[in-house]
Coordinates of C-alpha atoms in Angstrom, one line a residue:
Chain A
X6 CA -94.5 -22.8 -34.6
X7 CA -95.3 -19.1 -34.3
X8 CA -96.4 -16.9 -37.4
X9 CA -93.5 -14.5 -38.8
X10 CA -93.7 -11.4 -40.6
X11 CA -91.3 -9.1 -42.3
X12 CA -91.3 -5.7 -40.9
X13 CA -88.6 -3.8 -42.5
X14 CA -86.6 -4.3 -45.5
X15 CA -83.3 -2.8 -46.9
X16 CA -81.6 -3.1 -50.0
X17 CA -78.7 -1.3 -52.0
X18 CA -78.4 -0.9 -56.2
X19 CA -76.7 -3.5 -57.4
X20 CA -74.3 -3.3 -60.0
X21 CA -70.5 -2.9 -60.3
X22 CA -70.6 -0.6 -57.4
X23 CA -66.4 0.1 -57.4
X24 CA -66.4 2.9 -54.7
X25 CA -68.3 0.6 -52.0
X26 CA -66.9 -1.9 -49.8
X27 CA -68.4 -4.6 -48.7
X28 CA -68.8 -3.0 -45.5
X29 CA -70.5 -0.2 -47.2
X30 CA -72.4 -2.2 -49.0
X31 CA -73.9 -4.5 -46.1
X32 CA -74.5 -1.5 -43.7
X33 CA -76.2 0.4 -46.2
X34 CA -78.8 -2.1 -46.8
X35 CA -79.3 -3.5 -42.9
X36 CA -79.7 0.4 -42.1
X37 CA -82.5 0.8 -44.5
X38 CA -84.1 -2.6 -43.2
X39 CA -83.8 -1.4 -39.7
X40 CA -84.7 2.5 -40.1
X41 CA -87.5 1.0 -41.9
X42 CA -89.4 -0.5 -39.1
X43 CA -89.6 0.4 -35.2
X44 CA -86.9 -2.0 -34.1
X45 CA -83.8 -0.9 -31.2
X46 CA -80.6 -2.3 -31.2
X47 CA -81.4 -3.9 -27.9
X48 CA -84.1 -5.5 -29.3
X49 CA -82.4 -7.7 -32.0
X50 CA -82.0 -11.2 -30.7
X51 CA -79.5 -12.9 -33.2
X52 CA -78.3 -11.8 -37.2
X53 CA -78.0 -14.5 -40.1
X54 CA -75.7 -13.3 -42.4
X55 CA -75.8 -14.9 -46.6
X56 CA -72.7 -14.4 -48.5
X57 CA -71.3 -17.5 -51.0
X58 CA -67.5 -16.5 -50.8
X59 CA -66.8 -13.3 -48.8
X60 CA -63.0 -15.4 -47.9
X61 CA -62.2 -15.6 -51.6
X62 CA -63.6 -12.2 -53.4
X63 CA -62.5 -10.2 -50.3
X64 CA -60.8 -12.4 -48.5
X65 CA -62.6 -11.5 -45.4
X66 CA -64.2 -14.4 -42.7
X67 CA -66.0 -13.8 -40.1
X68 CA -68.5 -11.9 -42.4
X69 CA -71.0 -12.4 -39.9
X70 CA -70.0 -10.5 -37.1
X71 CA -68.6 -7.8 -39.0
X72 CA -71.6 -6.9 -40.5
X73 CA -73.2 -6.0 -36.5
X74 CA -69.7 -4.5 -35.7
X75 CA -70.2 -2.3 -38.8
X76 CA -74.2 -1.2 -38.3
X77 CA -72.8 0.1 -34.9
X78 CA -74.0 -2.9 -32.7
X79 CA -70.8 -5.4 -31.7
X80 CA -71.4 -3.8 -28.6
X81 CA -74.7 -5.4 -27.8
X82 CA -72.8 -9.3 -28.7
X83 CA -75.5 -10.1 -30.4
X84 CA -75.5 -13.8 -31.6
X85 CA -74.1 -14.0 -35.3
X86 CA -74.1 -16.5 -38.3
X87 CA -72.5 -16.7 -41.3
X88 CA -74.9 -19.1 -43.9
X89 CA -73.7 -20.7 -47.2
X90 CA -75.2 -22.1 -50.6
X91 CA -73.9 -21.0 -53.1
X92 CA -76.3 -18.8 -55.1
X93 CA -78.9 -19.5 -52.3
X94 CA -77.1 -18.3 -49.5
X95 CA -79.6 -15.4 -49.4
X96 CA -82.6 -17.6 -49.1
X97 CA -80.8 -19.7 -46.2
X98 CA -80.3 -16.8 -44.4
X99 CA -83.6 -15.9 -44.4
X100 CA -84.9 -19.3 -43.8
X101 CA -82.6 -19.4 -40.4
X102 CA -84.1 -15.9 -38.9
X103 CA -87.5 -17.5 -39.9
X104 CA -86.7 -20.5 -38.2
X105 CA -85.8 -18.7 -35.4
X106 CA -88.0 -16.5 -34.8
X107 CA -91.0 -18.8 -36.0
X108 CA -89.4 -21.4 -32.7
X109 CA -90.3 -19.0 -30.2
X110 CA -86.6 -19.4 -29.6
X111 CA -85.8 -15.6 -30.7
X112 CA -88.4 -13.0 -31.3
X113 CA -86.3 -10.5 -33.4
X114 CA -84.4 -11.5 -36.0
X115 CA -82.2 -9.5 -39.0
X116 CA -81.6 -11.5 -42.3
X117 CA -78.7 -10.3 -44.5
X118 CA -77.1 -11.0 -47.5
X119 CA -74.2 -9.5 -49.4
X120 CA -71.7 -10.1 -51.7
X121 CA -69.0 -7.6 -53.1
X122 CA -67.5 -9.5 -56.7
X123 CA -65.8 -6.3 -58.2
X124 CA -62.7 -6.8 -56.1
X125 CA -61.2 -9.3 -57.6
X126 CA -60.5 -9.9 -61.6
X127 CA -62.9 -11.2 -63.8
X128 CA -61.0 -15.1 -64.3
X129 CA -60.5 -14.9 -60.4
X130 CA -64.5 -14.3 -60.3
X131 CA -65.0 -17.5 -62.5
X132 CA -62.9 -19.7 -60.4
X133 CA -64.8 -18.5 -57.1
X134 CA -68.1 -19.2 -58.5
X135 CA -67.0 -22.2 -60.3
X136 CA -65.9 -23.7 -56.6
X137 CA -69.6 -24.7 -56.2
X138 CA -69.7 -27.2 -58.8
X139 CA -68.1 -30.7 -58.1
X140 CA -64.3 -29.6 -58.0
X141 CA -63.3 -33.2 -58.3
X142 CA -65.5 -34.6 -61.2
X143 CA -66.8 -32.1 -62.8
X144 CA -64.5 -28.8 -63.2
X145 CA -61.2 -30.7 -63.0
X146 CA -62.3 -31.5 -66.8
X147 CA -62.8 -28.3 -67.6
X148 CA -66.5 -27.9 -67.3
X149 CA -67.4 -24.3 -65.9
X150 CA -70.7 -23.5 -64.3
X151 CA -72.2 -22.3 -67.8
X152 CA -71.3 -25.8 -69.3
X153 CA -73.3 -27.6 -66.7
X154 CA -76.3 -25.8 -67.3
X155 CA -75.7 -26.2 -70.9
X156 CA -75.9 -29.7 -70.3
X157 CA -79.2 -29.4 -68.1
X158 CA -80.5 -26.8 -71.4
X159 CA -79.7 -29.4 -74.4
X160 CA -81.4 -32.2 -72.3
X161 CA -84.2 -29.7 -71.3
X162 CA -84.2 -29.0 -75.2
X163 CA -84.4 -32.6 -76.3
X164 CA -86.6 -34.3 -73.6
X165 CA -89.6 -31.2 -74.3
X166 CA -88.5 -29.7 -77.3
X167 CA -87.7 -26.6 -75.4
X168 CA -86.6 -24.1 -78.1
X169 CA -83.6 -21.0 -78.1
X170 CA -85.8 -18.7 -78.8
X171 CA -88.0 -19.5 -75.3
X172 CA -84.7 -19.3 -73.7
X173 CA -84.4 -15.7 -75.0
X174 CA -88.2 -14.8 -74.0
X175 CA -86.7 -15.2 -70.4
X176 CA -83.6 -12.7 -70.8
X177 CA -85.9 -10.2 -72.8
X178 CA -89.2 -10.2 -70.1
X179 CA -86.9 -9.9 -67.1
X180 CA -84.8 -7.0 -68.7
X181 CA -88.2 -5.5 -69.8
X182 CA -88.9 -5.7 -65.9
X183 CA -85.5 -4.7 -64.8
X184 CA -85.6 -1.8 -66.9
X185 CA -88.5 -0.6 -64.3
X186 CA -86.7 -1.3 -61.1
X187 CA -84.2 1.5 -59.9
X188 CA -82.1 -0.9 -57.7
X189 CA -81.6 -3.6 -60.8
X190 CA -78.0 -3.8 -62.4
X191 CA -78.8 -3.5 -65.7
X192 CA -82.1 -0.9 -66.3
X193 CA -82.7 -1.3 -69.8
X194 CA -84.5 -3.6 -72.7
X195 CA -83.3 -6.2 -74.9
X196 CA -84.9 -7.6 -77.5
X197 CA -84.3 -11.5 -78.8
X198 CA -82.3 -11.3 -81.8
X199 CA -79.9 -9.3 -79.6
X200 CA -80.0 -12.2 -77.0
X201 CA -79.6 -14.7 -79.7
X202 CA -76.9 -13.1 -81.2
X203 CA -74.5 -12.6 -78.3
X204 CA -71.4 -14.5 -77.5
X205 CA -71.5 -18.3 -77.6
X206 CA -70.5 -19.4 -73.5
X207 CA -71.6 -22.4 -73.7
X208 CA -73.9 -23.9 -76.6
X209 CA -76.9 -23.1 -76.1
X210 CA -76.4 -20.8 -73.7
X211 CA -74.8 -17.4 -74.6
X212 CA -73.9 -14.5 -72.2
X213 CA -77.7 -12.6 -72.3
X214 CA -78.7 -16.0 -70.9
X215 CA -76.4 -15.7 -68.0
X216 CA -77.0 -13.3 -65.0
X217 CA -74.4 -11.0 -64.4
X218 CA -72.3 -11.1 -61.6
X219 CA -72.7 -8.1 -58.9
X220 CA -72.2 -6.4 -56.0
X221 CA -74.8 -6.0 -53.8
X222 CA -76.6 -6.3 -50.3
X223 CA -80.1 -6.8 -49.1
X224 CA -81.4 -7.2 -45.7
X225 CA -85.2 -8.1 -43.6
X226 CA -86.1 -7.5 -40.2
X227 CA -88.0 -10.7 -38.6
X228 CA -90.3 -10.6 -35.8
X229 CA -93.3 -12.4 -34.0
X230 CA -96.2 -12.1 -36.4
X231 CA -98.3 -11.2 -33.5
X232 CA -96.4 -8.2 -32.4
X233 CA -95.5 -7.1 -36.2
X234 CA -97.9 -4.5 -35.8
X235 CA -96.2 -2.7 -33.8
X236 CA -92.7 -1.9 -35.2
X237 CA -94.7 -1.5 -38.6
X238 CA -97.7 -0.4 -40.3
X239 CA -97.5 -2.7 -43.4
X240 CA -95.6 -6.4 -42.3
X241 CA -95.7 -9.1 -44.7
X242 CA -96.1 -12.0 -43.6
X243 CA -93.5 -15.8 -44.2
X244 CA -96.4 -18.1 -44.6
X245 CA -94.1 -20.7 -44.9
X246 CA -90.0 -21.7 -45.8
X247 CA -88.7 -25.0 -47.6
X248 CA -85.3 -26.0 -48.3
X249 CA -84.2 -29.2 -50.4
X250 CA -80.9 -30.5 -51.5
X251 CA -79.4 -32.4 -54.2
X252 CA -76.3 -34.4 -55.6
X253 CA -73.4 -31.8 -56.3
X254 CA -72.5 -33.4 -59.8
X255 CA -75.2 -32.7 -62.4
X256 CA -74.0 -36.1 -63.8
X257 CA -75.0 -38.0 -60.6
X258 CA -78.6 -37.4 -61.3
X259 CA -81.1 -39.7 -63.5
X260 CA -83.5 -36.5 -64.0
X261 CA -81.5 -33.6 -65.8
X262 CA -84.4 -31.6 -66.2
X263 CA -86.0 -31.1 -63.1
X264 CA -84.6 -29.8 -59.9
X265 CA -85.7 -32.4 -56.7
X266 CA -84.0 -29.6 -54.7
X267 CA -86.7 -26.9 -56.1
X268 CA -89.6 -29.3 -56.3
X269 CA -88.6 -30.8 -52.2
X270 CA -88.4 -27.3 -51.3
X271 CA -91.5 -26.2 -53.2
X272 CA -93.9 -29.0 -51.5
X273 CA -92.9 -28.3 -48.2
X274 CA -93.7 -24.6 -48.3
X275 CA -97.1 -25.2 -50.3
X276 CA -97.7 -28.2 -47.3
X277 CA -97.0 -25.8 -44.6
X278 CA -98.8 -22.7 -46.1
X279 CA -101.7 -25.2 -47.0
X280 CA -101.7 -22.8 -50.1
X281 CA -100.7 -24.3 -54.1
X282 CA -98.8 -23.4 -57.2
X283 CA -102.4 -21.3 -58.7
X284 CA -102.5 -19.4 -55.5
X285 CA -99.3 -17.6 -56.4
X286 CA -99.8 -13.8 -58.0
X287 CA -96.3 -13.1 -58.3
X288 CA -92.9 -15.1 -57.7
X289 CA -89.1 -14.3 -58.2
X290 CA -87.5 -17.4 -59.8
X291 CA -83.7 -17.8 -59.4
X292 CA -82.8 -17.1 -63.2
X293 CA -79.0 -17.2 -62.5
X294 CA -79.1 -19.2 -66.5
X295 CA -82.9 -18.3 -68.7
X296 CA -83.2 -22.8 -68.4
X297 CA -82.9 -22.1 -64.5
X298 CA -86.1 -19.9 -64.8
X299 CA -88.3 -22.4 -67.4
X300 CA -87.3 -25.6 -65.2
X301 CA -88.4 -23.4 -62.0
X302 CA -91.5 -22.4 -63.6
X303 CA -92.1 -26.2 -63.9
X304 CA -90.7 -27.0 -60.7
X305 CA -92.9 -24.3 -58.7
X306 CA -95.8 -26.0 -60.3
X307 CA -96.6 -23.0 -62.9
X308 CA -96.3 -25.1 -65.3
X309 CA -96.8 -28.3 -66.3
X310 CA -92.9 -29.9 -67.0
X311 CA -92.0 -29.0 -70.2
X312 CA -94.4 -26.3 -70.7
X313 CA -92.2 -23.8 -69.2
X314 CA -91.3 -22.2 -72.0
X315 CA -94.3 -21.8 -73.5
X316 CA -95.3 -20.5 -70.8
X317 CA -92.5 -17.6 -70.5
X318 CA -93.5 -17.2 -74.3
X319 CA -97.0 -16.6 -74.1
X320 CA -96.7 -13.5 -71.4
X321 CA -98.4 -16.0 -68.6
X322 CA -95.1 -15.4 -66.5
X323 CA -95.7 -10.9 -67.6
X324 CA -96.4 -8.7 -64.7
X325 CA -100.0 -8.9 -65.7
X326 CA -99.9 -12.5 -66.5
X327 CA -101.2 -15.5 -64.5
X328 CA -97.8 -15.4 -62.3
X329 CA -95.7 -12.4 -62.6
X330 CA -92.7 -14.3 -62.7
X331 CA -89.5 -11.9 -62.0
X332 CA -91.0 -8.6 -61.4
X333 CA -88.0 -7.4 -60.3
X334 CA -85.9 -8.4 -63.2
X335 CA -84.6 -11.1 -61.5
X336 CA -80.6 -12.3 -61.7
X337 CA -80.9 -11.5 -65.0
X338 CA -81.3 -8.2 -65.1
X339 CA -81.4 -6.8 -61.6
X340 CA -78.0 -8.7 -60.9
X341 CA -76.8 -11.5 -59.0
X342 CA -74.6 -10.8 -55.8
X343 CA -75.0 -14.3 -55.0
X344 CA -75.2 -14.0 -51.4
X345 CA -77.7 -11.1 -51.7
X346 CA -80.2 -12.6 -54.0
X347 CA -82.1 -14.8 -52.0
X348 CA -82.6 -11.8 -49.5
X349 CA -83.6 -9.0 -52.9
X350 CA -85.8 -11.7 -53.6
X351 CA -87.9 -11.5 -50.5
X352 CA -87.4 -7.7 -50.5
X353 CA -89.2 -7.7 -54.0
X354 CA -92.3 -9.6 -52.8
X355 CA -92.2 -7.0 -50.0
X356 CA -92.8 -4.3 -51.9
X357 CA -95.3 -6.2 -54.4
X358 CA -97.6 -7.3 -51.8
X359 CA -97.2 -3.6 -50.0
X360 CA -98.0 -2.1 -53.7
X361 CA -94.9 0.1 -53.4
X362 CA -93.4 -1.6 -56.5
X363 CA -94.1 1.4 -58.7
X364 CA -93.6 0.8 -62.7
X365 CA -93.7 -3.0 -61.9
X366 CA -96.5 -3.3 -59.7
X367 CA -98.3 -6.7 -60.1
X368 CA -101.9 -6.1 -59.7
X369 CA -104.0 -7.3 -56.5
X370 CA -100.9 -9.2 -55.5
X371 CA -101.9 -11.3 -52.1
X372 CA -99.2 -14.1 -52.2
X373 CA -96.0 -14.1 -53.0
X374 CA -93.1 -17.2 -53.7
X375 CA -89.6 -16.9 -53.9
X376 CA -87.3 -19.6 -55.1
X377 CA -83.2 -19.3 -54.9
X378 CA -81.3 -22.1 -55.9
X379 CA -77.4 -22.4 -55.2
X380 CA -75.0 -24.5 -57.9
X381 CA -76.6 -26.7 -60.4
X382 CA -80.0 -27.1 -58.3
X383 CA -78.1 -28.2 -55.5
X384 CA -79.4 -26.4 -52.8
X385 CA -83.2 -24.6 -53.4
X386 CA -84.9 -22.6 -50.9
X387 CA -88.8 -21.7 -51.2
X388 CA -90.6 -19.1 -49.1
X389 CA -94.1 -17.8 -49.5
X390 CA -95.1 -14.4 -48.4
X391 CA -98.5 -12.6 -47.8
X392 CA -100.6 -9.8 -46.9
X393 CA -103.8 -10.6 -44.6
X394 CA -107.0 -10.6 -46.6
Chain B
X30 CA -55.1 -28.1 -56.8
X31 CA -52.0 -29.9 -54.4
X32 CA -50.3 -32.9 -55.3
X33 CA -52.0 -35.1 -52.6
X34 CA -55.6 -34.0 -53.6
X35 CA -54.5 -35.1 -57.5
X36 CA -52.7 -38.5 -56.0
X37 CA -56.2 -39.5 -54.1
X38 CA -58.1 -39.5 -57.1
X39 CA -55.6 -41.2 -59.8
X40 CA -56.7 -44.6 -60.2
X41 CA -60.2 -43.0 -60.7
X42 CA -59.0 -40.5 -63.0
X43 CA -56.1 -42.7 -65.0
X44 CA -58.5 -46.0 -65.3
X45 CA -62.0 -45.0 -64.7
X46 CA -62.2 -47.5 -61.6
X47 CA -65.8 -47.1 -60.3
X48 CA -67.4 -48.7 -56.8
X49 CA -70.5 -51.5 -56.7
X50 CA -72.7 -51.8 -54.1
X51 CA -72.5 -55.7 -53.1
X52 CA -75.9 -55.4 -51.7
X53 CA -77.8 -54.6 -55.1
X54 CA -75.3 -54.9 -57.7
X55 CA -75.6 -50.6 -58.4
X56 CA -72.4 -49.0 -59.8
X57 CA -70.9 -45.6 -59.0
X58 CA -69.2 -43.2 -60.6
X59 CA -66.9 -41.9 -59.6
X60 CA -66.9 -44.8 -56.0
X61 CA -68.6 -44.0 -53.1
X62 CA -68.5 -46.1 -49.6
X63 CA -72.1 -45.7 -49.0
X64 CA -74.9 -47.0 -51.4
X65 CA -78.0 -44.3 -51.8
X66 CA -80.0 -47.3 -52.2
X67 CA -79.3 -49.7 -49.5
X68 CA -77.3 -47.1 -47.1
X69 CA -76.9 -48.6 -44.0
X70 CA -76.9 -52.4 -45.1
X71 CA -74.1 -51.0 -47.7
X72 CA -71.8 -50.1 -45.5
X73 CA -68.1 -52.0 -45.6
X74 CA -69.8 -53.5 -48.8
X75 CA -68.9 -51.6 -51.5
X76 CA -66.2 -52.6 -53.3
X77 CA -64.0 -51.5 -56.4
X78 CA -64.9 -52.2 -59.6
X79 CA -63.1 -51.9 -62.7
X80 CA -65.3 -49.4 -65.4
X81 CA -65.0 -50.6 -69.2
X82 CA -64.9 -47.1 -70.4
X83 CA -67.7 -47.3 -73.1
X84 CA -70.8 -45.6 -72.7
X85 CA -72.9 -43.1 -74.8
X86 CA -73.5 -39.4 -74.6
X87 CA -76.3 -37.8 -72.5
X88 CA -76.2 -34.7 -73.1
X89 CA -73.8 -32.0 -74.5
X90 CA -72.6 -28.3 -75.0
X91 CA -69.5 -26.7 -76.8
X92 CA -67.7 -24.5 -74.5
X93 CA -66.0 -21.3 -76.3
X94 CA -65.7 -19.6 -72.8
X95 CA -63.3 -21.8 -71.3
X96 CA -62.1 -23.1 -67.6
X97 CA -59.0 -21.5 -65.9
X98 CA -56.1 -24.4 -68.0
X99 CA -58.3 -25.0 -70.7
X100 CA -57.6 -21.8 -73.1
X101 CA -56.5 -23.6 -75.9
X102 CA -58.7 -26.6 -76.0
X103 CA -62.0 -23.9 -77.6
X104 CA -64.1 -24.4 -78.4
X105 CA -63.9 -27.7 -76.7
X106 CA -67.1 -30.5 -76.3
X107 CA -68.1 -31.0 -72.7
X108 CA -70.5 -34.1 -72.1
X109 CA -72.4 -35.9 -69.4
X110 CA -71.8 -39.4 -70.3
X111 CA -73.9 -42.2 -69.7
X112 CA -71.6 -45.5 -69.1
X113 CA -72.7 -48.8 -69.9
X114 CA -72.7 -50.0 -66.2
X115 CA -75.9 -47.2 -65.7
X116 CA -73.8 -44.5 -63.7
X117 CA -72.8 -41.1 -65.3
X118 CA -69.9 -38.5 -65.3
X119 CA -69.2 -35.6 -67.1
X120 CA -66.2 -35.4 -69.6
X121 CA -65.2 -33.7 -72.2
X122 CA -65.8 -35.4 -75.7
X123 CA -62.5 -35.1 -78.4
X124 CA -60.9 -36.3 -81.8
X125 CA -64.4 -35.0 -83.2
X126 CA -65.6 -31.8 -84.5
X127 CA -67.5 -30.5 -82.3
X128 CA -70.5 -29.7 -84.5
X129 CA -70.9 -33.9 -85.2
X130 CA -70.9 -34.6 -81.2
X131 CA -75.3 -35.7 -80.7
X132 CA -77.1 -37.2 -78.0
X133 CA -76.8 -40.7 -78.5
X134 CA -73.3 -40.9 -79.4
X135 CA -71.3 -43.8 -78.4
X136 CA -68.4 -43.3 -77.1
X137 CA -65.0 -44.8 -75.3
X138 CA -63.0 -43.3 -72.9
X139 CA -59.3 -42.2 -73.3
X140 CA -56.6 -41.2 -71.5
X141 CA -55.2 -37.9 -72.4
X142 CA -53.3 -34.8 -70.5
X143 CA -56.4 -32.6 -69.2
X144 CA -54.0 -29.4 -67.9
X145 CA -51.2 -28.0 -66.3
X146 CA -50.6 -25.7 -63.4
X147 CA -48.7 -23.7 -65.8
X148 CA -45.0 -24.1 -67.0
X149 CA -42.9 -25.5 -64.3
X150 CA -46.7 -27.0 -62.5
X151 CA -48.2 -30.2 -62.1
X152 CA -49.3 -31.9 -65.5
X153 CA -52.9 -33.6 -64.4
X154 CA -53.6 -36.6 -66.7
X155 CA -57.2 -38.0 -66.5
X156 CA -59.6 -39.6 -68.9
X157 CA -62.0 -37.9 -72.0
X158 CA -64.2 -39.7 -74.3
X159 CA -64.1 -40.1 -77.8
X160 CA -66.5 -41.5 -80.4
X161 CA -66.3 -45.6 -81.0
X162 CA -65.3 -45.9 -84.9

């Protein structure tokens, strides 16, 4: 396996973006990846496209190609490949160029991920995200995607004594974060009696413990670790990618509060990067629900399980605490195109570990973890990032 | 959801029939063909088996933003129920208020309408749980 580095990175705002296309959206944020770092057309050996449902929200396939016909380079015929996980489809994108490129099989590689939501109406949108729970035994009786991880929260809330108001701590530090991050969805504070007193979803969770759903795009530029110095003065380098799986039903699972997904994922990247859970200075934890980020704390070994949200509560997870968890805002409050987050995600540790993250800048930040999970902890995908010593 | 995809599933649905593993004695639900924990020594060896429908609840949430169909069941108890053969599924928890539903519950299942694809649609039928008197 050869060392990888990220040389270029792209992303757009996200938000309810109604005057962009998807198209738009997508080329906006490969441009900026690719302007970013010395890297030709020629050059690019193959494109890894994330997006969870371009067929149903715009009712477009093919997603992958059309992004390279829409930067300008179907031309070229450059290999193409549409990934999907759900909320993770981001991460898996990523993983793939990694995997490419770390193979020796490719030596440049573009990872993308995109989603555009605001077509379709909101009951539509809920159906289309809904599709990645168990269709058959789970939303045929009417559980929605909030429900289930209800169900994970109560069981969370029982087994640890996990309380409402930790849950809150989550939505209020990452909007406190967001509120710093000019590309986030939602750039503004909240404080816990307003999380705590907005609309019942699903008991416990209410809607300022849910992510919103955006529009969006991000993209990276892969390459040879070894030559990264040469299409960019500052590459960060993948020190390692890990992927895991799990049942599709919640309900198939003896442990409800623990991902296996997140924790398979998470072993293999700390194995490979021969690095552990204290080594991390700052990490973006999928936080599509607030229990998604307290059970990933505890996952990604932050945390002992259960002490999550104590955790959250006591500012270690703060941009100047002992892991900056969510710098960026995460899903919560810098939005969730679900095919894009897993890619923002890694665009965020960029910039951390560059120092270019401005009003959020974690401190001396040397390594970086991201962790992007798709359904109910179905899918998880962990990559670690750093900057030479 | 077509006709076909709802026929497939009915006697799972209707009567709660589950799968065993002949191997180890596990029980699914709802049946699978291959056992996680024997796999390859499982295969052509599980066979149907006939749930009795009580179990206990796991873990629970009230949902008052509701499923495509389910408008008029909120705020309506979803649960993840834990059967008495050791296997799970997730169904929705009624004839209670949904502020007395608590982890722990016993429960039985029950075989009520779930939907409808509208007013000239398919009428889906499947099981819910509700608490043992």
């Amino acid at each position: 396996m050869r060392r990888v580095g990220i040389v270029g990175i792209g992303q757009t705002r996200f938000g309810e973006l109604w005057e962009h296309s998807l198209r738009q959206l997508v080329t906006e944020a490969g441009m900026k990846a690719i302007l970013g770092c010395k890297v030709a057309g020629e050059e690019i050996d193959a494109l890894y496209v994330g997006t969870m449902a371009s067929g149903q929200f715009v009712n477009q396939e093919l997603i992958a190609p059309m992004v390279l016909d829409a930067a300008g380079l179907a031309d070229l015929h450059i290999p193409t490949t549409h990934v999907e996980g759900a909320g993770a489809s981001g991460a898996m994108a990523l993983r793939q160029a990694y995997l490419a490129v770390a193979s020796g099989n490719l030596d440049v590689a573009i990872a993308g991920g995109v989603e555009k939501t605001t077509d379709v109406p909101d009951k539509e949108v809920t159906r289309i995200l809904g599709a990645a729970s168990d269709q058959e035994w789970e939303a045929f009786f009417g559980a929605t995607d909030p429900a289930l991880h209800a169900l994970i929260a109560r069981a969370h809330m029982q087994e640890y004594g996990t309380t409402r108001e930790q849950l809150a701590a989550v939505s209020v530090k990452n909007h406190r974060n967001g509120a710093k991050n000019p590309d986030a969805h939602f750039q503004r504070e909240v404080d816990a009696e307003t999380v705590m007193a907005s609309k019942m979803v699903a008991d416990p969770l209410r809607v300022f413990d849910i992510a919103p759903i955006s529009d969006g795009a991000a993209a990276a530029v892969l390459v040879p670790w070894e030559d990264a110095a040469s299409f960019a003065e500052d590459p960060v380098e993948i020190l390692a990618s890990g992927q895991g799986s799990d049942s599709l039903s919640v309900s198939a699972r003896g442990n409800l509060t623990s991902f296996g997904s997140t924790r398979h994922a998470a072993d293999q990247a700390y194995r490979q990067a021969e690095l552990s859970a204290e080594d991390v200075d700052v990490a973006e934890v999928h936080d599509a629900y607030t229990i998604n980020e307290i059970i990933g704390i505890e996952d990604l070994g932050f945390a002992e399980p259960g002490q999550g949200g104590p955790f959250v509560v006591d500012g270690k997870a703060d941009v100047d605490g002992d892991v900056a968890v969510n710098p960026s805002g995460g899903l919560k409050s810098r939005g969730h195109p679900p095919g894009a987050t897993g890619v923002a995600q890694a665009v965020e540790l960029v910039r951390q570990l560059r120092g270019d993250a401005k009003g959020r800048q974690v401190g001396d930040a040397r390594v970086g973890l991201a962790c992007n999970t798709g359904g109910t902890g179905v899918v998880s995908v962990v990559h670690l990032l750093g900057v030479a010593e | 959801m077509t006709v076909p995809r709802f026929w497939r599933e009915q006697p799972q649905r209707y009567r709660l029939v589950g799968a065993t593993c002949t191997v180890c004695d596990r029980v699914f639900f709802p049946p699978r063909t291959v056992c996680p924990s024997c796999r390859r020594e499982s295969v052509g060896k599980v066979e149907e088996r006939q749930l009795s429908g009580r179990g206990t609840v796991r873990s629970w949430t009230v949902v008052h933003d509701p499923a495509e169909g389910f408008e008029l069941q909120v705020p309506y108890v979803m649960a993840i129920i834990e059967l008495e053969e050791g296997c799970q599924t997730v169904g929705q928890v009624v004839d209670v208020e949904p502020d007395e539903v608590e982890t722990g519950m016993p429960v039985r299942m029950v075989f009520r309408k779930i939907r409808e694809d509208g007013a000239g649609g398919v009428i889906y039928y499947g099981f819910k749980f509700r608490p043992v008197a």
